PDB file of C-alpha atoms and ligand atoms in Angstrom:
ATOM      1  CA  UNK V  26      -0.898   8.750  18.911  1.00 34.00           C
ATOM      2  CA  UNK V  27      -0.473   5.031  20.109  1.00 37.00           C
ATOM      3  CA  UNK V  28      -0.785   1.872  17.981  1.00 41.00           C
ATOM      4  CA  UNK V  29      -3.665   1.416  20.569  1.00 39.00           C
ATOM      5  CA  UNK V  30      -5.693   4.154  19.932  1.00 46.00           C
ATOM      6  CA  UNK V  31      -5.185   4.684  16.618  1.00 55.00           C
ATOM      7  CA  UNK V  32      -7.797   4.458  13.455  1.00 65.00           C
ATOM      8  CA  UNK V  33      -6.593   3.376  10.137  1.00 64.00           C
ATOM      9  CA  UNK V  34     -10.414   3.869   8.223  1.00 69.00           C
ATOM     10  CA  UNK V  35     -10.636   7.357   9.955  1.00 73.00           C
ATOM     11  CA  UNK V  36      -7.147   8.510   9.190  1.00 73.00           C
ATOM     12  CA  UNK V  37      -8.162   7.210   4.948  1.00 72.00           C
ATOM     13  CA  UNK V  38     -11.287   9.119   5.511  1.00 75.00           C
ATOM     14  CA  UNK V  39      -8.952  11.962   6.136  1.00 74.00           C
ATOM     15  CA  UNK V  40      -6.577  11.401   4.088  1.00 79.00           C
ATOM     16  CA  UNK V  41      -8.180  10.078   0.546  1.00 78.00           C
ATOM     17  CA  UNK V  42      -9.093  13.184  -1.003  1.00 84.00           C
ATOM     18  CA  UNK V  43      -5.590  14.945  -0.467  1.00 88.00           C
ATOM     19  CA  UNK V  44      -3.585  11.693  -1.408  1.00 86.00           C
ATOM     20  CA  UNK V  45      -5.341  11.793  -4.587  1.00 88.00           C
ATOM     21  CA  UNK V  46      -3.936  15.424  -5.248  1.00 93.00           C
ATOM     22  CA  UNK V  47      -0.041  14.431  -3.777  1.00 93.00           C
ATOM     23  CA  UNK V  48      -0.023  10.684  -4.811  1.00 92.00           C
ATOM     24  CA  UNK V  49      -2.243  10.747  -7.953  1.00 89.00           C
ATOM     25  CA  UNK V  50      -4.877   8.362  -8.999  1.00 83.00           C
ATOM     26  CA  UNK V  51      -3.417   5.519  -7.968  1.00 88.00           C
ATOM     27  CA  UNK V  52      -2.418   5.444  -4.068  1.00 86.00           C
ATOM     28  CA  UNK V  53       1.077   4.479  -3.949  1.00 94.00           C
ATOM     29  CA  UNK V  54       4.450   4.761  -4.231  1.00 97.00           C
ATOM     30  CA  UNK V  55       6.136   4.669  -8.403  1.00 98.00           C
ATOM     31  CA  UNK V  56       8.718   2.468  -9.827  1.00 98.00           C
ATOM     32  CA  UNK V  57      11.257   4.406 -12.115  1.00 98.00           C
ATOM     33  CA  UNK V  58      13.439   2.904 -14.576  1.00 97.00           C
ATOM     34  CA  UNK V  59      14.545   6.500 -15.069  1.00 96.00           C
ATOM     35  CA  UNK V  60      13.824   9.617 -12.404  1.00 95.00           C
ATOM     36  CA  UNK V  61      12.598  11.757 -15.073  1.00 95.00           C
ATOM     37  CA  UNK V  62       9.248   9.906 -16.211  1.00 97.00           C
ATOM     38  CA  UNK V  63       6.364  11.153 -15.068  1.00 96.00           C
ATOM     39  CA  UNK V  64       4.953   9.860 -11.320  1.00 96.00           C
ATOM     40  CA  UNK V  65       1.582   8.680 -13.155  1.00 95.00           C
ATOM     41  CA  UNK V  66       3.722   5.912 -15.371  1.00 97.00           C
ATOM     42  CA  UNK V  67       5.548   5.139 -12.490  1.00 97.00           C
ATOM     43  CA  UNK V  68       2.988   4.085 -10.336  1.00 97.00           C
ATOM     44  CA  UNK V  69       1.282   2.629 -13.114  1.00 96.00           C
ATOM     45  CA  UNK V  70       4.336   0.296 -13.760  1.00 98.00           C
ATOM     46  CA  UNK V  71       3.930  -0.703  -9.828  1.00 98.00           C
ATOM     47  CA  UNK V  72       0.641  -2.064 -10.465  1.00 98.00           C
ATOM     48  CA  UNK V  73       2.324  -4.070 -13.651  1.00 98.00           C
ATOM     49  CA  UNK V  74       4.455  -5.128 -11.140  1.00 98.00           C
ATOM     50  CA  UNK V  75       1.739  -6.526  -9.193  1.00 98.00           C
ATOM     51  CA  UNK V  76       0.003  -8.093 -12.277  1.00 98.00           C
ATOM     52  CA  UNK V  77       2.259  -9.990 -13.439  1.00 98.00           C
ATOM     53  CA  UNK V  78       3.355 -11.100  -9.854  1.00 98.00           C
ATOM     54  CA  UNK V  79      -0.399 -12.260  -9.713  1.00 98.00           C
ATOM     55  CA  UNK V  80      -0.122 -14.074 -13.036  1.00 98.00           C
ATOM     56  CA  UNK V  81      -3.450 -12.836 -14.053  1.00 97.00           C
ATOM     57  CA  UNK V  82      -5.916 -14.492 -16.337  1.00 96.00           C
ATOM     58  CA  UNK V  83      -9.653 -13.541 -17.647  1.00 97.00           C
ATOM     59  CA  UNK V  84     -11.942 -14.986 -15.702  1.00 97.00           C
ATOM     60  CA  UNK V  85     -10.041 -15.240 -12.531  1.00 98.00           C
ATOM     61  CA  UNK V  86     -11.930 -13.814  -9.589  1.00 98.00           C
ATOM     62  CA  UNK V  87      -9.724 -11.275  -7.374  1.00 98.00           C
ATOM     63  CA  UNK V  88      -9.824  -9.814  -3.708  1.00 98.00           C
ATOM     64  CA  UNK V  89      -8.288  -6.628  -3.636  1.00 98.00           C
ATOM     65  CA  UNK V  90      -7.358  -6.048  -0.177  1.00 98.00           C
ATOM     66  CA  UNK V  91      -6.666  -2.309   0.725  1.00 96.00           C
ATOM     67  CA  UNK V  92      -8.447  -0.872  -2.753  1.00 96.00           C
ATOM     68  CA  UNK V  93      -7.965   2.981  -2.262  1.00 91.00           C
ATOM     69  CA  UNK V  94     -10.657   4.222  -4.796  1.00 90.00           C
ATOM     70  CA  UNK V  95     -10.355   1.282  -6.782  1.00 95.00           C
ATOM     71  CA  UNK V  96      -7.835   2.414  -9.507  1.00 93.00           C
ATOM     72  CA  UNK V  97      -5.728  -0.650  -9.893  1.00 96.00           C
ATOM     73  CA  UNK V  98      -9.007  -2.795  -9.687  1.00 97.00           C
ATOM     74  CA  UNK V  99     -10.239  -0.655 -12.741  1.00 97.00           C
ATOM     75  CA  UNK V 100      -7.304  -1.294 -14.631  1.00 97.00           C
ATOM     76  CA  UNK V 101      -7.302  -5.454 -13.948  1.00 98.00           C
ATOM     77  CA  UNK V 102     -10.904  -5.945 -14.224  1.00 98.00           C
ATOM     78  CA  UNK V 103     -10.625  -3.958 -17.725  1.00 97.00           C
ATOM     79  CA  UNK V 104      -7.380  -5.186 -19.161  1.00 96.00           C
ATOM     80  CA  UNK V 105      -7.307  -8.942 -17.941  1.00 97.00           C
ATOM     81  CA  UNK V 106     -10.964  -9.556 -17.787  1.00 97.00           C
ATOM     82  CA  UNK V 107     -10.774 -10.808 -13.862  1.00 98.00           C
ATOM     83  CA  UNK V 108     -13.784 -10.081 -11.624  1.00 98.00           C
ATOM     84  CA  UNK V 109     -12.389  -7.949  -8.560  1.00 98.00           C
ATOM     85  CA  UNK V 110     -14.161  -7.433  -5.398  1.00 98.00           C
ATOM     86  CA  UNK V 111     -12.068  -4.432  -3.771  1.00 98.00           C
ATOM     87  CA  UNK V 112     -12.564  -3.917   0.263  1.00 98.00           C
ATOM     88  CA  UNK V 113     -10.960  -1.515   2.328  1.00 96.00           C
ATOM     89  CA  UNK V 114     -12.110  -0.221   6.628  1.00 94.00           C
ATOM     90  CA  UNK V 115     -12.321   3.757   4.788  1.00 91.00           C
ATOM     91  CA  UNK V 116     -16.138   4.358   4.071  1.00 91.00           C
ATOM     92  CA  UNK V 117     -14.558   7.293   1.477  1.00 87.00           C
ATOM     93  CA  UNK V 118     -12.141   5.206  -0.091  1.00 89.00           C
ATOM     94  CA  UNK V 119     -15.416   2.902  -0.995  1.00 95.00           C
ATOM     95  CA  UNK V 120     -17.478   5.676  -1.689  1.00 94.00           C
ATOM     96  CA  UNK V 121     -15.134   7.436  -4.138  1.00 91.00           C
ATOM     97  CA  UNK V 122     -14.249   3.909  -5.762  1.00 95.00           C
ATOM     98  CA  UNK V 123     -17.794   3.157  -6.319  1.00 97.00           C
ATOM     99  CA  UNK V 124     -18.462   6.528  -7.987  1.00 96.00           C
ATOM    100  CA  UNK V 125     -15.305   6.388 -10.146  1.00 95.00           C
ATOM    101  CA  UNK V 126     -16.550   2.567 -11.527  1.00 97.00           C
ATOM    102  CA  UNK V 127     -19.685   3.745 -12.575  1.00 97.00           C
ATOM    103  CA  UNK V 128     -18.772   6.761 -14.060  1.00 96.00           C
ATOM    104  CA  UNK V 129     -16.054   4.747 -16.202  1.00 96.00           C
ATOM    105  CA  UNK V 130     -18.927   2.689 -16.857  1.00 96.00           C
ATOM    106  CA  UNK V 131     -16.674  -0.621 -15.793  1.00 96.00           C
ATOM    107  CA  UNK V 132     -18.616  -3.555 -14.600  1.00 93.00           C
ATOM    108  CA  UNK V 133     -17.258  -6.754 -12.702  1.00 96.00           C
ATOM    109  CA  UNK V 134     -15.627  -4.479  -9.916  1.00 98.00           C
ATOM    110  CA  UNK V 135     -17.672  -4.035  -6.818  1.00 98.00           C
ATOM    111  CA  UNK V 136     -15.938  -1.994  -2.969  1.00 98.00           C
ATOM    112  CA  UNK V 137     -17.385  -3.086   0.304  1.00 98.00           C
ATOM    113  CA  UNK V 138     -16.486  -2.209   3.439  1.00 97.00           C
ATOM    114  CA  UNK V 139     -14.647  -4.635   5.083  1.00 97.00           C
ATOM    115  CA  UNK V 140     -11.237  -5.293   7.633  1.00 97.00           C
ATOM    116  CA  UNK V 141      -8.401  -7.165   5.768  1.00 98.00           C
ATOM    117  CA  UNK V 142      -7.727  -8.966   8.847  1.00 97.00           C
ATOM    118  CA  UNK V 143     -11.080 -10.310   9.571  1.00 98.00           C
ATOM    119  CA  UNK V 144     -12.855  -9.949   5.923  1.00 98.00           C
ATOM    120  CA  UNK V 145     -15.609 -12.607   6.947  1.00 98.00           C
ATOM    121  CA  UNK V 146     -15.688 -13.727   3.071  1.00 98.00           C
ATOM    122  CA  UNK V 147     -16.446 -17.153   2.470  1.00 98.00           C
ATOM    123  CA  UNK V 148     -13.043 -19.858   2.589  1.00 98.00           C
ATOM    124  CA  UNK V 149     -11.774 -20.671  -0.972  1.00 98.00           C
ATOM    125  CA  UNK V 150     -13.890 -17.671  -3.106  1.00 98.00           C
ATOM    126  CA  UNK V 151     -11.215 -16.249  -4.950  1.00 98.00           C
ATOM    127  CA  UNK V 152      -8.207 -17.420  -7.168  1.00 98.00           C
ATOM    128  CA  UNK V 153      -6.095 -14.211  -6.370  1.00 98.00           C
ATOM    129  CA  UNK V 154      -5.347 -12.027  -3.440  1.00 98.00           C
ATOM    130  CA  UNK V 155      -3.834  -8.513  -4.151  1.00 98.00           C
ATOM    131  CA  UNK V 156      -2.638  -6.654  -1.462  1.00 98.00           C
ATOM    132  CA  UNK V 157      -1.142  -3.447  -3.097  1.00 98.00           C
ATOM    133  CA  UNK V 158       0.126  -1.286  -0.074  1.00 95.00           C
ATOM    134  CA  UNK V 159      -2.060  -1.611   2.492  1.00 94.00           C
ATOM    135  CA  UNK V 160      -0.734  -4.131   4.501  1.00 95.00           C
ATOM    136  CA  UNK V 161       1.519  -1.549   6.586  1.00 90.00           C
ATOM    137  CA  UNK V 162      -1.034  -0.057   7.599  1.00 89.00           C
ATOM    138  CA  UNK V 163      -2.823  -3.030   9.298  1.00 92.00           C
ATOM    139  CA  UNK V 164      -0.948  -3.743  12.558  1.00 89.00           C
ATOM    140  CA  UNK V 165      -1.901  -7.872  12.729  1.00 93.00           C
ATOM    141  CA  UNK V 166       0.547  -8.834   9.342  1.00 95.00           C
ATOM    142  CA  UNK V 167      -0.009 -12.201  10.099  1.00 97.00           C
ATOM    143  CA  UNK V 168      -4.000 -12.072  10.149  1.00 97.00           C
ATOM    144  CA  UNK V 169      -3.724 -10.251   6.888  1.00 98.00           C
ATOM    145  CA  UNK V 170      -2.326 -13.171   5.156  1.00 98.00           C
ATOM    146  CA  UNK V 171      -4.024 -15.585   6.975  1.00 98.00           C
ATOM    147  CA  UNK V 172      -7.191 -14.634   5.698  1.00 98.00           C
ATOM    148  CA  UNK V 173      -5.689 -13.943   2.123  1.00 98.00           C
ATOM    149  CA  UNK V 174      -4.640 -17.652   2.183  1.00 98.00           C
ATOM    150  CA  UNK V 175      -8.089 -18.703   3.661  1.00 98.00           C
ATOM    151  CA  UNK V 176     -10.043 -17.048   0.952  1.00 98.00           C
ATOM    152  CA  UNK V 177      -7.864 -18.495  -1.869  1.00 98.00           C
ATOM    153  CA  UNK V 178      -8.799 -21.536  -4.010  1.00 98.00           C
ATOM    154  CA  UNK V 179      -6.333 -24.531  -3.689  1.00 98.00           C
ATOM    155  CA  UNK V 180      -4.143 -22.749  -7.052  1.00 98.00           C
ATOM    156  CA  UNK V 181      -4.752 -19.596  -5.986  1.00 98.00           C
ATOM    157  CA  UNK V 182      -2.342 -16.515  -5.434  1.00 98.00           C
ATOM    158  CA  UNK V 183      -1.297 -13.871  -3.306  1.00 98.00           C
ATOM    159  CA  UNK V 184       0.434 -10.855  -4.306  1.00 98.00           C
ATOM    160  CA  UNK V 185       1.627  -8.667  -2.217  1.00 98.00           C
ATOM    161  CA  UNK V 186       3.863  -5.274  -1.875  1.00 98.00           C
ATOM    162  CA  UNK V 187       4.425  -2.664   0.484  1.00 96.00           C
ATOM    163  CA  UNK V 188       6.803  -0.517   2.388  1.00 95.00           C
ATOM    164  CA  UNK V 189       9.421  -2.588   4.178  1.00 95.00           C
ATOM    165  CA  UNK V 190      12.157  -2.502   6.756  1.00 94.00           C
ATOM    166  CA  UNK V 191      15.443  -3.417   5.353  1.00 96.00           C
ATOM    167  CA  UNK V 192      17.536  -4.014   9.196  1.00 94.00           C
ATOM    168  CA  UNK V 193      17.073  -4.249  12.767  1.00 90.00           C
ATOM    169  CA  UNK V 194      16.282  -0.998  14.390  1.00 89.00           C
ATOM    170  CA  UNK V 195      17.855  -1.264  17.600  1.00 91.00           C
ATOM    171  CA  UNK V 196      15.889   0.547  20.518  1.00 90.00           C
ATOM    172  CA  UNK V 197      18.347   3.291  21.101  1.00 94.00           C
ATOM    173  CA  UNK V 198      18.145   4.133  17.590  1.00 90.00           C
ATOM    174  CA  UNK V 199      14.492   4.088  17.366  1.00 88.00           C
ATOM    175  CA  UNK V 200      14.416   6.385  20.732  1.00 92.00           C
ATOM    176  CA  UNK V 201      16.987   8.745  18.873  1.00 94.00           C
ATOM    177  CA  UNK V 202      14.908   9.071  16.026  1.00 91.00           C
ATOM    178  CA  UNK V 203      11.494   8.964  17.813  1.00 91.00           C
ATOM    179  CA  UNK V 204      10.683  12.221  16.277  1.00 93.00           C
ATOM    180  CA  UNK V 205      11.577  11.289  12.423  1.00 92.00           C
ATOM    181  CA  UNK V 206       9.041   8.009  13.352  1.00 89.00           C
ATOM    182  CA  UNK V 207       6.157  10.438  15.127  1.00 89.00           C
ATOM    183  CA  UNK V 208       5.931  12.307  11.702  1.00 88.00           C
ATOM    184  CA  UNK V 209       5.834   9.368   9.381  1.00 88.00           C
ATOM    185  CA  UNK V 210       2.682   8.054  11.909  1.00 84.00           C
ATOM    186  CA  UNK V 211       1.163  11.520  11.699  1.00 81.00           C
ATOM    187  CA  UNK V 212       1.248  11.683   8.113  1.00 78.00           C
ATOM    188  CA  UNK V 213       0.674   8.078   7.365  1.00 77.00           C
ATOM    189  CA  UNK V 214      -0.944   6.077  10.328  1.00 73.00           C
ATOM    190  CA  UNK V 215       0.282   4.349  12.793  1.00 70.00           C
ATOM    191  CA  UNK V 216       2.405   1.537   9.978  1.00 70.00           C
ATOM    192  CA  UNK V 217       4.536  -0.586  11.318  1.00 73.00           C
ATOM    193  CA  UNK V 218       7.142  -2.450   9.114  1.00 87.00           C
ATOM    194  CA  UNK V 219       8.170  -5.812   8.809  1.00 93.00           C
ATOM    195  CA  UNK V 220      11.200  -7.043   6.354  1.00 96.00           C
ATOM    196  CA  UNK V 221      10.308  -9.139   3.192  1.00 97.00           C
ATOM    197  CA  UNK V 222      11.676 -12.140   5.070  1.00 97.00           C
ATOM    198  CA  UNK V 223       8.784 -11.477   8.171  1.00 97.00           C
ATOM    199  CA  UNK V 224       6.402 -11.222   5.121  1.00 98.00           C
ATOM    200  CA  UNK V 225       7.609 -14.815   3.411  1.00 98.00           C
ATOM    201  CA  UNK V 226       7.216 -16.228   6.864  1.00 98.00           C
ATOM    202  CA  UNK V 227       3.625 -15.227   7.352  1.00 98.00           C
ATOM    203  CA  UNK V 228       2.692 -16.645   3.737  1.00 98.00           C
ATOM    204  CA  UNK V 229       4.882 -20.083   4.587  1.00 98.00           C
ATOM    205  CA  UNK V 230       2.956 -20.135   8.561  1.00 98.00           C
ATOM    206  CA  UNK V 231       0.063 -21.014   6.316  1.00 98.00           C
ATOM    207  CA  UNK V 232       1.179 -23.280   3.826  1.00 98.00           C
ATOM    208  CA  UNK V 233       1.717 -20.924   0.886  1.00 98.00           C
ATOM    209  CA  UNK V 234       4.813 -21.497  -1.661  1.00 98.00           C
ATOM    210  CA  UNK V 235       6.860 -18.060  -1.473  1.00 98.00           C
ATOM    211  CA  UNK V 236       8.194 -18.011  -5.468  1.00 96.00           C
ATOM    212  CA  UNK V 237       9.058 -14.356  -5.759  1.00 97.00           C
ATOM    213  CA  UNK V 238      10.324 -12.086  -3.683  1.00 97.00           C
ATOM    214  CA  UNK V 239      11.821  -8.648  -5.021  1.00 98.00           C
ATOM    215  CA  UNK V 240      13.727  -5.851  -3.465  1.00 98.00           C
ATOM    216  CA  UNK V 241      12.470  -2.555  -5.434  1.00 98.00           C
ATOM    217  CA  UNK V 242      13.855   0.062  -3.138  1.00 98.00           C
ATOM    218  CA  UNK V 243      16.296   1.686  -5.629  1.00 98.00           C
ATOM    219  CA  UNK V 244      13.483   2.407  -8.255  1.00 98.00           C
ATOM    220  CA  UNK V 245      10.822   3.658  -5.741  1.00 98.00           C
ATOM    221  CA  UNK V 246      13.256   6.252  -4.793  1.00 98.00           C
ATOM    222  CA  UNK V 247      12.476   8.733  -7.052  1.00 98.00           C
ATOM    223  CA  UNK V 248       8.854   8.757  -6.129  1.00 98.00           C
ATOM    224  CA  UNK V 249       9.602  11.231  -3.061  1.00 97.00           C
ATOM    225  CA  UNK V 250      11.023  13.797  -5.930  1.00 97.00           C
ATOM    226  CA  UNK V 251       7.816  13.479  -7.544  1.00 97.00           C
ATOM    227  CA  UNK V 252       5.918  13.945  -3.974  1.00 97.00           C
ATOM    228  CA  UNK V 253       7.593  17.426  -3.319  1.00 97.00           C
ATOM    229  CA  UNK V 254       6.676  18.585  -6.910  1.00 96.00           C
ATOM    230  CA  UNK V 255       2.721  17.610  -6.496  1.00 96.00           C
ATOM    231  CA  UNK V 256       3.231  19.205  -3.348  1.00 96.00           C
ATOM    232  CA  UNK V 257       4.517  22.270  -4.132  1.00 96.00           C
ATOM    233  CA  UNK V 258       1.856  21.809  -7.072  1.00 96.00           C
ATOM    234  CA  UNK V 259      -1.253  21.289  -4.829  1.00 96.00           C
ATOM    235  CA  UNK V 260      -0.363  23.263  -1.660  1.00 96.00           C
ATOM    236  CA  UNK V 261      -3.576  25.366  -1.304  1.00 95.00           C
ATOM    237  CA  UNK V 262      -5.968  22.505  -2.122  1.00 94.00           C
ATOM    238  CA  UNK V 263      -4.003  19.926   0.244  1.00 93.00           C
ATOM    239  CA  UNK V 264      -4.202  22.866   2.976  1.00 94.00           C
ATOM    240  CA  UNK V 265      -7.820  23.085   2.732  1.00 92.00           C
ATOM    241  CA  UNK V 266      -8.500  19.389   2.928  1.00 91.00           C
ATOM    242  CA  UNK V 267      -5.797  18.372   5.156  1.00 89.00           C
ATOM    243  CA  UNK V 268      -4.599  21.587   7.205  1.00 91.00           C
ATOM    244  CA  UNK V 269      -1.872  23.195   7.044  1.00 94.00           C
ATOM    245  CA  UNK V 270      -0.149  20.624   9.922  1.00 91.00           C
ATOM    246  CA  UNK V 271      -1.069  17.846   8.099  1.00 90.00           C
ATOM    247  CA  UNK V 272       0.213  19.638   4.605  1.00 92.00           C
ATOM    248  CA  UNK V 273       4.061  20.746   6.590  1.00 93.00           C
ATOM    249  CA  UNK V 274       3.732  16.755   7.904  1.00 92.00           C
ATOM    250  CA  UNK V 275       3.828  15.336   4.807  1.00 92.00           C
ATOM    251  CA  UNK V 276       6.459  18.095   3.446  1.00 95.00           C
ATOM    252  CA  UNK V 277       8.876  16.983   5.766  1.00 94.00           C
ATOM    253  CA  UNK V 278       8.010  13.721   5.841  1.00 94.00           C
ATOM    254  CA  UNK V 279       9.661  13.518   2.492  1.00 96.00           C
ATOM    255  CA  UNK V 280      12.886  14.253   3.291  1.00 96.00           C
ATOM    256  CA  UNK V 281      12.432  11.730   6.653  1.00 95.00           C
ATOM    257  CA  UNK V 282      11.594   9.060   4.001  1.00 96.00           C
ATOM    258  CA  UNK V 283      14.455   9.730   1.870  1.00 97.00           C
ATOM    259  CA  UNK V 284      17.234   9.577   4.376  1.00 96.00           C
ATOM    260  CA  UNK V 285      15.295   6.243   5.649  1.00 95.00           C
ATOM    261  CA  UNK V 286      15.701   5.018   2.217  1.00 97.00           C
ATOM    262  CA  UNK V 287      19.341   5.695   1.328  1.00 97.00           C
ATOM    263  CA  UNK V 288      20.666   4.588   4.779  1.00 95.00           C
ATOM    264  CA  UNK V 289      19.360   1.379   4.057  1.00 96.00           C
ATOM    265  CA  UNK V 290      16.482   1.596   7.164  1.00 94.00           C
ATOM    266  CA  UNK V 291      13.059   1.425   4.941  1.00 95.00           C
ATOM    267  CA  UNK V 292      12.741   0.816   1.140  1.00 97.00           C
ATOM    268  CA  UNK V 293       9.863  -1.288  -0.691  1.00 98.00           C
ATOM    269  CA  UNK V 294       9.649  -4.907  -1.647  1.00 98.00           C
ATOM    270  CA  UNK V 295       6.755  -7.776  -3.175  1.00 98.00           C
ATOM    271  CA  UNK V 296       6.212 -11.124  -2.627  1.00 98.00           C
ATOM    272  CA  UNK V 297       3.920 -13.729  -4.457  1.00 98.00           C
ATOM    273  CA  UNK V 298       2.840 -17.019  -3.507  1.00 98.00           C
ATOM    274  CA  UNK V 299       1.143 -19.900  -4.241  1.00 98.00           C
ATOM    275  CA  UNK V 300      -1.558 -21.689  -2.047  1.00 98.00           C
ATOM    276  CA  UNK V 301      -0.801 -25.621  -3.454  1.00 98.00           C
ATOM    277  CA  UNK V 302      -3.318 -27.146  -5.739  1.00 96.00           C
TER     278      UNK V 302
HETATM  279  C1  SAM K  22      -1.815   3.414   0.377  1.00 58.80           C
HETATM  280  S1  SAM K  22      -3.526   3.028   0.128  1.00 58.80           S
HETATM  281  C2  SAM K  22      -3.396   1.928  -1.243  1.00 58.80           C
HETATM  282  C3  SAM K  22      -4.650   1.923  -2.072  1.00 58.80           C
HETATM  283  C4  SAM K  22      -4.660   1.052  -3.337  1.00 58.80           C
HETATM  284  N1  SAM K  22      -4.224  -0.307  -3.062  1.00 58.80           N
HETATM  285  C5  SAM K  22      -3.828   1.664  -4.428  1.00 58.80           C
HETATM  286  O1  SAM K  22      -2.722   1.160  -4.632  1.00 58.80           O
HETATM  287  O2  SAM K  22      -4.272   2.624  -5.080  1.00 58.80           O
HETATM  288  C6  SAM K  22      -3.888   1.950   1.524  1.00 58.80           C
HETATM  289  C7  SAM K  22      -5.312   1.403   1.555  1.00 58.80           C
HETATM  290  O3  SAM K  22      -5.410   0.413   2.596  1.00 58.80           O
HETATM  291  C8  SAM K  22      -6.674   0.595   3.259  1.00 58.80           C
HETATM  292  N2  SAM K  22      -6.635  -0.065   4.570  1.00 58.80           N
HETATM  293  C9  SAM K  22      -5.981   0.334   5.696  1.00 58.80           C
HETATM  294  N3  SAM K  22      -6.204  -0.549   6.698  1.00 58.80           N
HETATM  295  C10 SAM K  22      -7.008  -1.529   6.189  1.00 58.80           C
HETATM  296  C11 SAM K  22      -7.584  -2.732   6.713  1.00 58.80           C
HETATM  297  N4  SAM K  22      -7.384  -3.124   7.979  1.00 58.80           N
HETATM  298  N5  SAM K  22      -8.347  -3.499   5.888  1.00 58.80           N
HETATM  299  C12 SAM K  22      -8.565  -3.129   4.600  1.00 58.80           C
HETATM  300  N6  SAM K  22      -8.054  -2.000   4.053  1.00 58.80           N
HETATM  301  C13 SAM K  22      -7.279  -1.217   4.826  1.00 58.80           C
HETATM  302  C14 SAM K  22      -6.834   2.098   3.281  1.00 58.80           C
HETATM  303  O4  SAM K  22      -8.156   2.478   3.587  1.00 58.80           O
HETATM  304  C15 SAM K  22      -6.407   2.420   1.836  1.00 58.80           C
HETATM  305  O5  SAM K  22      -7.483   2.184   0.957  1.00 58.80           O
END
């Protein structure tokens, strides 16, 4: 599959139901402070990451770019009283966030369809933009925070984490290894990865204030542990949504990932910046 031809919303629409059963409720990767807690606090503590990256306040209004079905927007909307519209391209991810709002009975949190690179929102309608790991997954990086910084209020904030790349890949490398990368796009779309400093660059290109920028690939490690156990936990219900392919691609994935991680090639990282008052 080519970067060309490729379909982020209809691999989500694939993907959502099973990455609820392997990732959990909340559609990313954990931060530990120990390997033993449970995955559910650790991605939970990624999200507390975000928020106080964001430097939320009650009242704020917040475009959550990416939303998954809307977990993260649940908890900000409830716990820091900010009004969060969440948008992502996967018609399932916005159905199943919708349903899950209501049903908690939360109100101030509303999912529309829409392309993070091209969100046609009106300029300066929000104070924050959260981009909680999507932005791999959308191959123009620099649109993406383009139209986070157009959408932001003059005092406004992005927030942003994600998979990165740590070092160059040189070409014969990535030709060695093209079959480690063709399983990381089967199981998660075609991403491509950019270091924290590409990121910084993109927010700076348009005149936002980079203030934090944090390296968290040692305590996101442990998340790929937690992976093979849901796995192993899950493996008839993943098969059934996914396939079996799809189930033995993200199996081995895992262990792709890892060695990624501890050579020093992939890892995670956020950034947060300021658009000047
Ligand atoms: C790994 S999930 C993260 C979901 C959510 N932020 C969370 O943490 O639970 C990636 C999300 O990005 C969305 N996405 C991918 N490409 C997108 C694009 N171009 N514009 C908006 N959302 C996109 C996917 O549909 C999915 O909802």
């Amino acid at each position: 599959m080519t970067q060309e031809n490729y379909d982020p919303a209809a691999h989500y629409d694939r993907v959502t139901e099973a990455w609820g059963l392997l990732l959990g409720e909340e559609l990313h990767w954990g931060v530990f402070s120990s390997p033993d807690e449970p995955l559910a606090q650790a991605t939970n503590e990624l999200t507390t990451r975000m928020i106080s990256a964001s430097r939320l306040s009650p009242g704020l209004r917040v475009l959550d770019v990416g939303c998954g079905s809307g977990t993260p927007a649940r908890r900000i909307a409830t716990e820091h009283g900010v009004e969060v519209l969440g948008i992502t391209t996967s018609q399932v991810g916005i159905d199943a966030a919708t349903a899950k709002t209501a049903a908690a009975g939360i109100s101030g949190v509303t999912f529309e369809q829409r392309d993070g690179t091209d969100n046609q929102l009106p300029d300066e309608s929000f104070d924050r933009a959260w981009v909680l790991e999507s932005s791999h997954l959308m191959p123009d990086r620099q649109a993406l925070v383009s139209e986070c910084a157009r959408v932001l209020r003059p005092g406004g904030r992005m927030a942003l984490c994600d998979i990165i790349r740590r070092r160059d890949i040189p070409f014969a490398e990535l030709r060695e290894r093209r079959e480690d990368f063709a399983v990381l796009r089967a199981g998660y779309g075609a991403a491509r990865m950019d270091t924290l400093e590409q990121y910084a660059g993109y927010a700076e290109s348009v005149g936002l204030v980079v203030d934090e920028v944090t390296d968290l690939t040692t305590e996101t490690l442990p998340t790929l542990d937690k992976w093979r156990e849901t796995s192993a936990q899950h493996r008839d219900e993943v098969i059934s949504l996914i396939g079996k392919e799809g189930y033995d691609t993200f199996v081995i994935s895992l262990d792709i990932l890892e060695g990624f991680w501890r050579d020093g090639t992939l890892g995670y990282g956020l950034i947060s910046a300021a658009k000047p008052a």
